[in-house]
CSV table of C-alpha atoms in Angstrom, one decimal:
chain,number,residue,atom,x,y,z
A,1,UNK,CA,-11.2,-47.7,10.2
A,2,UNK,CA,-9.6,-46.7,13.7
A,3,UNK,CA,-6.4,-46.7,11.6
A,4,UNK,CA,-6.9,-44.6,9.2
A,5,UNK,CA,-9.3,-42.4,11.5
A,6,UNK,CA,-5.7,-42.0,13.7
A,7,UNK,CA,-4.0,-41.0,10.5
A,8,UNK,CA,-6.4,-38.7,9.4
A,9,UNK,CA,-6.2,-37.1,12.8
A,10,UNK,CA,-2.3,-37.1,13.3
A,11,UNK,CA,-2.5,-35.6,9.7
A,12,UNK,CA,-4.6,-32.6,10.7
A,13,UNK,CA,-2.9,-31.8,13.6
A,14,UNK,CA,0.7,-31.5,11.5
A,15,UNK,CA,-0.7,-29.1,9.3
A,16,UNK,CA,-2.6,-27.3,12.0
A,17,UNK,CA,1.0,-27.1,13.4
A,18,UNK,CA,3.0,-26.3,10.5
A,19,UNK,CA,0.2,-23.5,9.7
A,20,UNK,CA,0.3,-22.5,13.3
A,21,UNK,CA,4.3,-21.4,12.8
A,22,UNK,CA,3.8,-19.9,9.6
A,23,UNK,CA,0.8,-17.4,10.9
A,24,UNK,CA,3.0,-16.9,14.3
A,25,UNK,CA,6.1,-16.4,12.4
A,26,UNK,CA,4.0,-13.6,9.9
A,27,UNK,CA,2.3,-12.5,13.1
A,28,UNK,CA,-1.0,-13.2,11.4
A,29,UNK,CA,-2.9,-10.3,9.6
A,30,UNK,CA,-0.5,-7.6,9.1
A,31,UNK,CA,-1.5,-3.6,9.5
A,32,UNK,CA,1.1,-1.8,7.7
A,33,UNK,CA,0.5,2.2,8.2
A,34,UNK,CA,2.5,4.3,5.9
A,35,UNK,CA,4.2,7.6,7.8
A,36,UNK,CA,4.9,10.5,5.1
A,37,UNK,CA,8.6,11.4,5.8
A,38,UNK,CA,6.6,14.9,4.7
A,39,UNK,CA,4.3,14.9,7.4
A,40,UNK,CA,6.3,16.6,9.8
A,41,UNK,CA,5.8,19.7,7.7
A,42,UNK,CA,2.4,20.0,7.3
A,43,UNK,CA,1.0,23.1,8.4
A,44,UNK,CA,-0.7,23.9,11.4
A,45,UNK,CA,-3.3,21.1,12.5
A,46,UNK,CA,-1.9,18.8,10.1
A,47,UNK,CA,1.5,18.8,11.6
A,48,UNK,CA,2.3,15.0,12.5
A,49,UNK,CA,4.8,13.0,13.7
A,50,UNK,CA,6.2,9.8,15.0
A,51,UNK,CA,4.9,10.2,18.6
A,52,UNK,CA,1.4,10.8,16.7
A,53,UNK,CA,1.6,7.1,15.3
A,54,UNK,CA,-1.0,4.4,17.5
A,55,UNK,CA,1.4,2.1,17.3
A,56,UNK,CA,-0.5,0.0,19.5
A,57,UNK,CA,-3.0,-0.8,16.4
A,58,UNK,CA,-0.4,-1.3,13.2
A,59,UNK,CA,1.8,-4.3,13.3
A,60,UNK,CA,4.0,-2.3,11.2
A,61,UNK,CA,5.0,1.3,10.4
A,62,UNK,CA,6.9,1.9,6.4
A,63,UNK,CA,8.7,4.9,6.9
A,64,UNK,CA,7.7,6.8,3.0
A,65,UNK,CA,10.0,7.9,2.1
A,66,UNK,CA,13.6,8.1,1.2
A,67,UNK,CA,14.7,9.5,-2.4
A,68,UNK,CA,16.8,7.1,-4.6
A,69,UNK,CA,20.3,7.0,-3.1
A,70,UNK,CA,23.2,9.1,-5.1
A,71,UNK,CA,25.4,7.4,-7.1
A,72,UNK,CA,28.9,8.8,-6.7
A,73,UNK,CA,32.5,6.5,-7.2
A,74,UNK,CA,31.1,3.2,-7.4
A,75,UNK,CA,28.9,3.7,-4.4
A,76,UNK,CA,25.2,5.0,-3.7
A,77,UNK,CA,24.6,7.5,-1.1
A,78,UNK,CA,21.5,8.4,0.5
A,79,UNK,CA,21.0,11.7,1.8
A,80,UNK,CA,22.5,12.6,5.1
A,81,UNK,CA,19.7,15.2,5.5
A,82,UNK,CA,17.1,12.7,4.9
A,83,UNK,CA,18.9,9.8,7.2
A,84,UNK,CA,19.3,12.3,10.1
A,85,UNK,CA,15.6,12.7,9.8
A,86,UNK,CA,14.8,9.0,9.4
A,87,UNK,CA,17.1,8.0,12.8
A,88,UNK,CA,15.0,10.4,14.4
A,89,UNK,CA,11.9,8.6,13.7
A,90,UNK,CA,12.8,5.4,14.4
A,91,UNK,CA,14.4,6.6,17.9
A,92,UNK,CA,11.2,8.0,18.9
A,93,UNK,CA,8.8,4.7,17.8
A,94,UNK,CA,11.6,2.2,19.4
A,95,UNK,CA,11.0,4.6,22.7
A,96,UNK,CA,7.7,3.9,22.3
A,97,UNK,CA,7.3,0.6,21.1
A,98,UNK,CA,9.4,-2.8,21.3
A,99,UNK,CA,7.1,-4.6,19.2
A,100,UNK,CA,6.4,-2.4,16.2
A,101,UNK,CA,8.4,-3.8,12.7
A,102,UNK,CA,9.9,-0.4,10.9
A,103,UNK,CA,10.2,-0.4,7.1
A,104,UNK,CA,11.5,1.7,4.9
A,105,UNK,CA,10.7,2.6,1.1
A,106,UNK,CA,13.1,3.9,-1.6
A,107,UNK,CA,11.0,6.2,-3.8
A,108,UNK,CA,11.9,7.5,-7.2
A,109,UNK,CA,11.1,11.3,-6.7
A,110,UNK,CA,9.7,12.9,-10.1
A,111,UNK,CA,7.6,10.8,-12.9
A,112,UNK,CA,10.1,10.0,-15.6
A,113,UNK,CA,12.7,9.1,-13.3
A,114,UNK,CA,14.9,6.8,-14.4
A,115,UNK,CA,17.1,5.6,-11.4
A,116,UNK,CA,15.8,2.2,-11.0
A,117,UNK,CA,15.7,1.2,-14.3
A,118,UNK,CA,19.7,2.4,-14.4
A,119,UNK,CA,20.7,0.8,-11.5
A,120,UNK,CA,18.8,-2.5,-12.0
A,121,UNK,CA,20.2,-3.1,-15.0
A,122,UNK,CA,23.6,-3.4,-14.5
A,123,UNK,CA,24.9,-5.8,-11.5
A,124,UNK,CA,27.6,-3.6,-10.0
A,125,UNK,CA,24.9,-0.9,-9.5
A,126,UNK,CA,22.6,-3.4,-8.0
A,127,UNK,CA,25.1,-4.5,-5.7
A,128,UNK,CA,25.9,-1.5,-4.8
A,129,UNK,CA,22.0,-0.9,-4.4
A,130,UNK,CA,21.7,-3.7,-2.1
A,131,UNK,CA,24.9,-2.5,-0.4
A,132,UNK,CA,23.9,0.5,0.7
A,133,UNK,CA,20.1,-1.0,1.9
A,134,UNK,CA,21.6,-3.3,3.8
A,135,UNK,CA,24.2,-1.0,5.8
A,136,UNK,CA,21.0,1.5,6.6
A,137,UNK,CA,19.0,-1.5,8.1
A,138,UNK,CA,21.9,-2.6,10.1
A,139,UNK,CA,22.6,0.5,11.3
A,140,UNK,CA,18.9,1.6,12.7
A,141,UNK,CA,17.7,-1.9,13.4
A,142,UNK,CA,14.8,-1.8,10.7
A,143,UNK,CA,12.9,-5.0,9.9
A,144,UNK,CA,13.1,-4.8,6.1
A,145,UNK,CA,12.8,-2.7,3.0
A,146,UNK,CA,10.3,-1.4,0.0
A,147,UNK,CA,10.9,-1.3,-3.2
A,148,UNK,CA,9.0,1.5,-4.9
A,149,UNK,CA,9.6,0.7,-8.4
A,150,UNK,CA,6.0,2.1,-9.2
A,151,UNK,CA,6.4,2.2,-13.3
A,152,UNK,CA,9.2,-0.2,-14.7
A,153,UNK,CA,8.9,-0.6,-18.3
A,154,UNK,CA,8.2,2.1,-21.4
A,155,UNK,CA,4.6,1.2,-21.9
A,156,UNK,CA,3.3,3.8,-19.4
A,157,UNK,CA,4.3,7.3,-19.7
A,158,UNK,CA,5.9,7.7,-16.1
A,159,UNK,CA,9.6,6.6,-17.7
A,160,UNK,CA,11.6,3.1,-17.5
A,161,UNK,CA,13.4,1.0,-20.4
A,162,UNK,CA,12.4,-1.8,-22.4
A,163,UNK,CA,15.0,-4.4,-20.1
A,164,UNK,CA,12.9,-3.8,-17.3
A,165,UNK,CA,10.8,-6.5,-16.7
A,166,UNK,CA,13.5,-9.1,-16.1
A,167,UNK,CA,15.9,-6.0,-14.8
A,168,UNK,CA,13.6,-5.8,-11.6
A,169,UNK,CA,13.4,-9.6,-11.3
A,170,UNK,CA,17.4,-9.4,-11.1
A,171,UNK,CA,17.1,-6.6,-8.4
A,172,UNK,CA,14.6,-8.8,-6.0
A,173,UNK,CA,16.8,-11.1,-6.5
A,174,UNK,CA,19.9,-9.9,-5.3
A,175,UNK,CA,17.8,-7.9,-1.8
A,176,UNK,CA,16.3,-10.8,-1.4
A,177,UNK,CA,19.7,-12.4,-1.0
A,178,UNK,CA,21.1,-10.2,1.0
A,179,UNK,CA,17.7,-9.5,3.2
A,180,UNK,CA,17.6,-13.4,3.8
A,181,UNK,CA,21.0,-13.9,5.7
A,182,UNK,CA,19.9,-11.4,8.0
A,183,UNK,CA,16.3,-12.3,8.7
A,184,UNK,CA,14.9,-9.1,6.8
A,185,UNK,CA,11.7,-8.5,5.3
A,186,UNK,CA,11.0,-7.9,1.7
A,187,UNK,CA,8.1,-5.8,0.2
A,188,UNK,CA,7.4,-4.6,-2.9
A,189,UNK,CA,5.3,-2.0,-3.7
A,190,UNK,CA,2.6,-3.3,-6.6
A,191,UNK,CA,0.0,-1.6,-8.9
A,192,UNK,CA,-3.0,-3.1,-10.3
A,193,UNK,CA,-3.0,-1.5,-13.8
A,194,UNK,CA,-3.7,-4.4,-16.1
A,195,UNK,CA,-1.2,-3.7,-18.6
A,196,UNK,CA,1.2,-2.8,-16.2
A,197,UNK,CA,0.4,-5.9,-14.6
A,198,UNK,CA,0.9,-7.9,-18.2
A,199,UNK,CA,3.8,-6.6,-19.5
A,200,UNK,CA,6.1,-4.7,-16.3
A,201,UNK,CA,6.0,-7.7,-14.0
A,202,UNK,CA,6.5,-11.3,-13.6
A,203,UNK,CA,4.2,-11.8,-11.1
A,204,UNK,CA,4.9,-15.4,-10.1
A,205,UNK,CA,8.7,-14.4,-9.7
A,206,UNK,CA,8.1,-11.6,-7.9
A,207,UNK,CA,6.0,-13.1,-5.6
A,208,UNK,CA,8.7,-16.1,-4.7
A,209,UNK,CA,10.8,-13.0,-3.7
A,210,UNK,CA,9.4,-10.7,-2.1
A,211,UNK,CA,7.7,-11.4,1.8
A,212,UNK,CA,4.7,-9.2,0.5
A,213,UNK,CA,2.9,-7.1,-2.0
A,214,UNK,CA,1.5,-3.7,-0.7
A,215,UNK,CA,-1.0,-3.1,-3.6
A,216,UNK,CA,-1.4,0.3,-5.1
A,217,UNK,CA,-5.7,-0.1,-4.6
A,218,UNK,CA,-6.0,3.4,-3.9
A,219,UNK,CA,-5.5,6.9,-5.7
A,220,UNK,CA,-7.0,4.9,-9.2
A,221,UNK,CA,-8.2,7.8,-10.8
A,222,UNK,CA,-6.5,10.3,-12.0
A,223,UNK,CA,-7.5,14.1,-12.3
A,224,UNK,CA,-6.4,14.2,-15.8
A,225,UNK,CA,-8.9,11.6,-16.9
A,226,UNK,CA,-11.4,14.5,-16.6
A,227,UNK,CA,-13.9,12.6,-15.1
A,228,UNK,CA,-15.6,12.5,-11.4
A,229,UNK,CA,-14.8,9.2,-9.6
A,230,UNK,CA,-14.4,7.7,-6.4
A,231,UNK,CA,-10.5,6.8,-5.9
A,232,UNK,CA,-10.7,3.2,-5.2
A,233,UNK,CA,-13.5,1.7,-6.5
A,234,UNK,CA,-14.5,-1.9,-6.0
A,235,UNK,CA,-15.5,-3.3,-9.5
A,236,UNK,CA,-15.9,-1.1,-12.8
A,237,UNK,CA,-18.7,1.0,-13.9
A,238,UNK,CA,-20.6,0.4,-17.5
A,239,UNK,CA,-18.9,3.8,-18.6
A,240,UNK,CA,-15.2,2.7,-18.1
A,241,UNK,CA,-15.0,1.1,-21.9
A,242,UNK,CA,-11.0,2.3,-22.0
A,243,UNK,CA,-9.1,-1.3,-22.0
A,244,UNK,CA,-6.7,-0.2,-19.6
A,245,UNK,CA,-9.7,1.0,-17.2
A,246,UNK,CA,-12.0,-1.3,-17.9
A,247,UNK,CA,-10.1,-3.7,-15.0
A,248,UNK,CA,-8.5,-0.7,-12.6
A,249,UNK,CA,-10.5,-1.6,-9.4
A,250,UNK,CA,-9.7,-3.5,-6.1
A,251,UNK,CA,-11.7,-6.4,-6.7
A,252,UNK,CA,-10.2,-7.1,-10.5
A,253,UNK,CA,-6.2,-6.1,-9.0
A,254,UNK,CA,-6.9,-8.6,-6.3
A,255,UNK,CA,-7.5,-11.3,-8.7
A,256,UNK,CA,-5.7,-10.9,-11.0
A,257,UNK,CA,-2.6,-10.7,-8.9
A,258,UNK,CA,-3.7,-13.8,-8.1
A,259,UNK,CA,-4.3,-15.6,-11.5
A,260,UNK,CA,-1.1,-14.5,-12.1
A,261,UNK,CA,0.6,-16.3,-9.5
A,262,UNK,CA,0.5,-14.6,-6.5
A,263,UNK,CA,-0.3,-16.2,-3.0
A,264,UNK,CA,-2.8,-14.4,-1.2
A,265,UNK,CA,-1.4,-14.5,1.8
A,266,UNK,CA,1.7,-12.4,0.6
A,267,UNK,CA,-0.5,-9.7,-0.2
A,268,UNK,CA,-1.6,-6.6,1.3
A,269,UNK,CA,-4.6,-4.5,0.5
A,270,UNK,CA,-3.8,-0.7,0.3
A,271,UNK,CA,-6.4,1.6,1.4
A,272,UNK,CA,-5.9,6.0,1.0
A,273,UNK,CA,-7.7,7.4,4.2
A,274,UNK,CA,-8.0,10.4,1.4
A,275,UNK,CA,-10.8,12.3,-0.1
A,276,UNK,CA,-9.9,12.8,-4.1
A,277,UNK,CA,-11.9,16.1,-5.5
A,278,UNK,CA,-11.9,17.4,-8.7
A,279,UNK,CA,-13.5,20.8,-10.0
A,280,UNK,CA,-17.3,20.1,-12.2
A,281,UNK,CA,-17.4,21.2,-15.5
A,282,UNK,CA,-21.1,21.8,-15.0
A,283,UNK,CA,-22.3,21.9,-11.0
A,284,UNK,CA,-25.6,21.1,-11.7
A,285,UNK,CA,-24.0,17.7,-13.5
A,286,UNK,CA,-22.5,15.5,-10.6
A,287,UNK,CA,-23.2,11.7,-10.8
A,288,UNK,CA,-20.2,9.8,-11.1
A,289,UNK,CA,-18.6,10.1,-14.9
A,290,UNK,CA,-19.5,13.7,-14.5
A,291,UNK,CA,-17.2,16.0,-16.9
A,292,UNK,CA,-14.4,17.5,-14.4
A,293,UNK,CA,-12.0,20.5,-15.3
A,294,UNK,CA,-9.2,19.7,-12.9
A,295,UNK,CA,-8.2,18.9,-9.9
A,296,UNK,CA,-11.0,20.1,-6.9
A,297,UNK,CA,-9.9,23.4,-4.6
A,298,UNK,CA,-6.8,23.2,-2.8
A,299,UNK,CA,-7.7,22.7,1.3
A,300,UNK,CA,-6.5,23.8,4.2
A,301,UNK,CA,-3.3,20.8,4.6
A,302,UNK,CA,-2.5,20.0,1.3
A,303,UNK,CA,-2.4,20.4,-2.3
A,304,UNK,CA,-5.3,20.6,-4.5
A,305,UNK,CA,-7.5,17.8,-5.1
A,306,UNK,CA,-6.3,15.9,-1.9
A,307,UNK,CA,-8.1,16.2,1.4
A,308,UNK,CA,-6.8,14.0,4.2
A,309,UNK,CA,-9.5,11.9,6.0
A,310,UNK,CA,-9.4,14.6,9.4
A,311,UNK,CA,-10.1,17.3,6.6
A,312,UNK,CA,-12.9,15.5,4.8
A,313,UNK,CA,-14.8,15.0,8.2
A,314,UNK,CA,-14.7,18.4,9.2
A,315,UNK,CA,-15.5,20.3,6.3
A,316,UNK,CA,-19.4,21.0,6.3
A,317,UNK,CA,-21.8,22.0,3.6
A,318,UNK,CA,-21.4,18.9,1.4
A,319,UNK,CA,-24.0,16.6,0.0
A,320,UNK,CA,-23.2,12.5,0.1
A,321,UNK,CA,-23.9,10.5,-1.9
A,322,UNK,CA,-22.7,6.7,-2.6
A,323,UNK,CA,-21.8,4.9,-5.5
A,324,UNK,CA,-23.4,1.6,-5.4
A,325,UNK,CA,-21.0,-0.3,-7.7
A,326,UNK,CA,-17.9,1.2,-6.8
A,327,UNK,CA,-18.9,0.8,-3.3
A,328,UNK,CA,-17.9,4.0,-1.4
A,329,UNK,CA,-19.0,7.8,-0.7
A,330,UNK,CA,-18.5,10.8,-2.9
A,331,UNK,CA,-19.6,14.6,-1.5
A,332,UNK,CA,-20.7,17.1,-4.0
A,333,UNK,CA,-21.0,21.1,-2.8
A,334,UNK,CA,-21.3,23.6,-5.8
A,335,UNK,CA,-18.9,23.1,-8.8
A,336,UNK,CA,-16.3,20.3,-6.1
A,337,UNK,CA,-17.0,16.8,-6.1
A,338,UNK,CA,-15.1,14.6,-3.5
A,339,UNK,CA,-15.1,10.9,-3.2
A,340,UNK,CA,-13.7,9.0,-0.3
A,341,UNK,CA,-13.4,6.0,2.1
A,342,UNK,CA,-15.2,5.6,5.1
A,343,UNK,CA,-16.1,3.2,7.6
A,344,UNK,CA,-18.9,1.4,4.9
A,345,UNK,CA,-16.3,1.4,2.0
A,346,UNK,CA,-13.1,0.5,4.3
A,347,UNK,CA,-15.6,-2.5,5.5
A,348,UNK,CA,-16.5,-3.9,1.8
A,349,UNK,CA,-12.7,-3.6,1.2
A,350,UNK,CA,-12.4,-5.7,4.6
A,351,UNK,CA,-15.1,-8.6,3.5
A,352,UNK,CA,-12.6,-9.0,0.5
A,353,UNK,CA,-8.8,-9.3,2.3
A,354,UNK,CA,-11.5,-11.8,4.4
A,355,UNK,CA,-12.7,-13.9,1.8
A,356,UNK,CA,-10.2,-13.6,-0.3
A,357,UNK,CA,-7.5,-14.6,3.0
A,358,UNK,CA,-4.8,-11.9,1.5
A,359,UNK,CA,-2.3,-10.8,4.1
A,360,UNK,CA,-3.2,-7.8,5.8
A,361,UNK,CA,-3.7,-4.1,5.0
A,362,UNK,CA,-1.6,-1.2,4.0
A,363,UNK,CA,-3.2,2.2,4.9
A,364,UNK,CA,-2.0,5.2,2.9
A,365,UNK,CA,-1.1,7.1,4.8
A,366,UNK,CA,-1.5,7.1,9.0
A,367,UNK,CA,-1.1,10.5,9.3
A,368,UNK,CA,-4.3,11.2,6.8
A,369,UNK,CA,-6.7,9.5,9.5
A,370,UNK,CA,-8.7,12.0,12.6
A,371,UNK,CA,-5.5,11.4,14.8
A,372,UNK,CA,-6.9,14.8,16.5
A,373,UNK,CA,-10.6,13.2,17.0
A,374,UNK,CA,-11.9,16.0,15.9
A,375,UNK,CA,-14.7,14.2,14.9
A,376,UNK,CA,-15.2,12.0,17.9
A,377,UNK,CA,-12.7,8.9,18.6
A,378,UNK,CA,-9.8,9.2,17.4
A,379,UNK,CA,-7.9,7.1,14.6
A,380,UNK,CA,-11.5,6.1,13.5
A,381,UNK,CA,-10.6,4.4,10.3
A,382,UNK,CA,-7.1,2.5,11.4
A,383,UNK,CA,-9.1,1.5,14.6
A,384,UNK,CA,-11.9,0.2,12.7
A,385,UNK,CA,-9.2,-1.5,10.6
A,386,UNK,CA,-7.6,-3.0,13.2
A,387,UNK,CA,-10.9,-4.3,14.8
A,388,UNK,CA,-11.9,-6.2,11.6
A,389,UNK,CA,-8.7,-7.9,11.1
A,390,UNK,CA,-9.3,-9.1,14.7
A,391,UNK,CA,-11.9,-10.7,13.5
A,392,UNK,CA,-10.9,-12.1,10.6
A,393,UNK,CA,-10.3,-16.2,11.5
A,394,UNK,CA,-6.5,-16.8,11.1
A,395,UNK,CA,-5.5,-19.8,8.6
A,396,UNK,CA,-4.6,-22.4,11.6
A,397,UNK,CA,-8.7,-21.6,12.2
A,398,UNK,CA,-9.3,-22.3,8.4
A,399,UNK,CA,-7.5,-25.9,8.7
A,400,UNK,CA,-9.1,-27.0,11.5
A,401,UNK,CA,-12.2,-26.4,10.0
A,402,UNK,CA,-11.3,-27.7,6.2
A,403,UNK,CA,-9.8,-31.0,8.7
A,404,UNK,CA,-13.0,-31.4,10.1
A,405,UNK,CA,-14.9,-31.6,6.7
């Protein structure tokens, strides 16, 4: 009984161990904070930049983004404009902070682009691809790379080819191999759409190759569906009878990422610190499914419909209410209807990256939180953030106590 009490003991302590490395390696529960490469030009309040960035509460800043490189004589070339403006960044959050990992994502600018799908498909583009990464990490001493292939495939109408699915398979592939000889990170930028998620991805293969999954939770509803919603809602509502819809929420992307294949610990939760609004087709009609006519009234920072989180909290005359099963806030004032995260919503989101032990959080974007304090402390929402991954037991705490059942 000693015996096998010793083994059981020596037994616990090894995986405590080889857990222990794999959280400290992964530096435990990661917050990833998007920076707009566009944020620099936002007008007057809105202005932000890298020396606006509390780097001292994300674990990780993605610089979003650079456009898909040029292709020109057998090579790809990114924008010298854009680099120049990228080294600049980094400079200043490296002067700041020697701890902070910086990422940066390659974007297809424009819906029906068709640049990744080109490129992936044939190997000397994607070695030229990976190429042309790898020299831009090396030369500003980033930690990794992410791939923004948001719509591969021609079942959605944003563009791609039929080859795509095992296309971007061979493209993670051949980063991956590159990324690994030089102790890079990998991420991958993921949506939740169910068909998207049946027939653009091999999930299980992905997840082998990438380090993580940022998850597209956020910015779920589009204006052109014509109908008032929060952006991000936790589970469905009775009126969402559209297939495709019926399963477009956090809760239902989590898991089914998952189902798929996907190890929760490679995956990171997005969050928008946005307010969505859209215009009411009748004011005096504003519960959630109301009928919308477009986008809500263009604000004072960005385009219409979009309101970032220091704008939401300091524009009065609205009415809140909450949405009990989507689990956040929506504002109604006259014929504009807002919803939006908050501390209440951001901490139901929390209780599931908790429960459900994924890897961290993604937040979408830094710049959009109070970083003025307008409205009290400032960076509300990333500090709350931050404080609740704190909390959140790491999985060396999760072995000790499955060892000791």
């Amino acid at each position: 009984m000693f015996r096998r009490s010793l083994i059981l003991l020596s037994f616990g302590f090894v995986l405590a161990s080889w857990l222990f490395k794999d959280v400290e390696s992964n530096g435990g529960k990661r917050l990833m904070c998007y920076f707009s490469s566009d944020s620099p030009k936002t007008k007057s309040y809105g202005r932000y930049t890298a020396n606006e960035i509390p780097l001292e509460l994300c674990s990780d800043v993605i610089y979003r983004g650079l456009s898909f490189p040029e292709w020109r004589r057998g090579s790809y070339f990114f924008s010298n404009e854009e680099i120049q403006q990228l080294g600049a960044f980094i400079y200043t959050v490296k002067a700041r902070s020697a701890a902070v990992r910086i990422f940066v994502t390659v974007l297809e600018r424009g819906k029906e682009s068709l640049s990744y799908s080109i490129m992936a498909e044939i190997p000397e583009r994607r070695r030229a691809f990976v190429k042309a990464v790898l020299e831009l990490l090396e030369q500003y001493g980033m930690a990794g790379v992410e791939i923004a292939w948001e719509w591969p495939g021609t079942m959605v109408k944003f563009g791609g080819i039929s080859s795509d699915r095992e296309s971007l398979i061979s493209l993670l592939t051949d980063v991956r191999a590159g990324l690994k000889s030089r102790a890079k990170e990998l991420l991958f930028f993921g949506a939740v759409y169910p068909k998207v998620l049946r027939e653009s991805y091999r999930v299980t293969s992905i997840c082998q190759l990438v380090d993580f999954v940022t998850l597209f939770t956020f910015d779920m509803r589009p204006h052109t569906n014509n109908v008032a919603d929060v952006h991000a809602p936790m589970r469905n509502r009775s009126f969402e009878t559209e297939p495709n819809r019926m399963r477009t929420n956090v809760i239902d992307g989590v898991e089914t990422w998952i189902d798929f294949g996907c190890p929760p610990k490679k995956m990171i939760l997005g969050i928008g610190l946005f307010g969505q609004a859209y215009t009411l087709a009748n004011p005096a009609v504003y519960n959630v499914d109301a009928p919308t006519v477009g986008p809500g009234a263009e604000g004072q920072y960005y385009y219409e419909g979009y309101y970032p989180y220091y704008e939401v909290t300091t524009t009065s005359g609205w009415s809140i209410f909450y949405d009990p099963i989507g689990q956040m806030p929506f504002a109604v004032r006259g014929n504009q209807w807002m919803g939006y995260e908050d501390t209440t919503s951001i901490g139901v989101k929390m209780d599931l990256v908790q429960e459900k032990r994924l890897g961290g959080v993604v937040l979408q974007y830094v710049d959009y939180d109070d970083f003025w304090g307008f409205c009290g402390l400032k960076n509300p929402l990333t500090t709350f953030i931050y404080q609740r991954l704190q909390q959140i037991p790491s999985d060396i705490g999760f072995a000790i106590e499955w060892n000791k059942k």
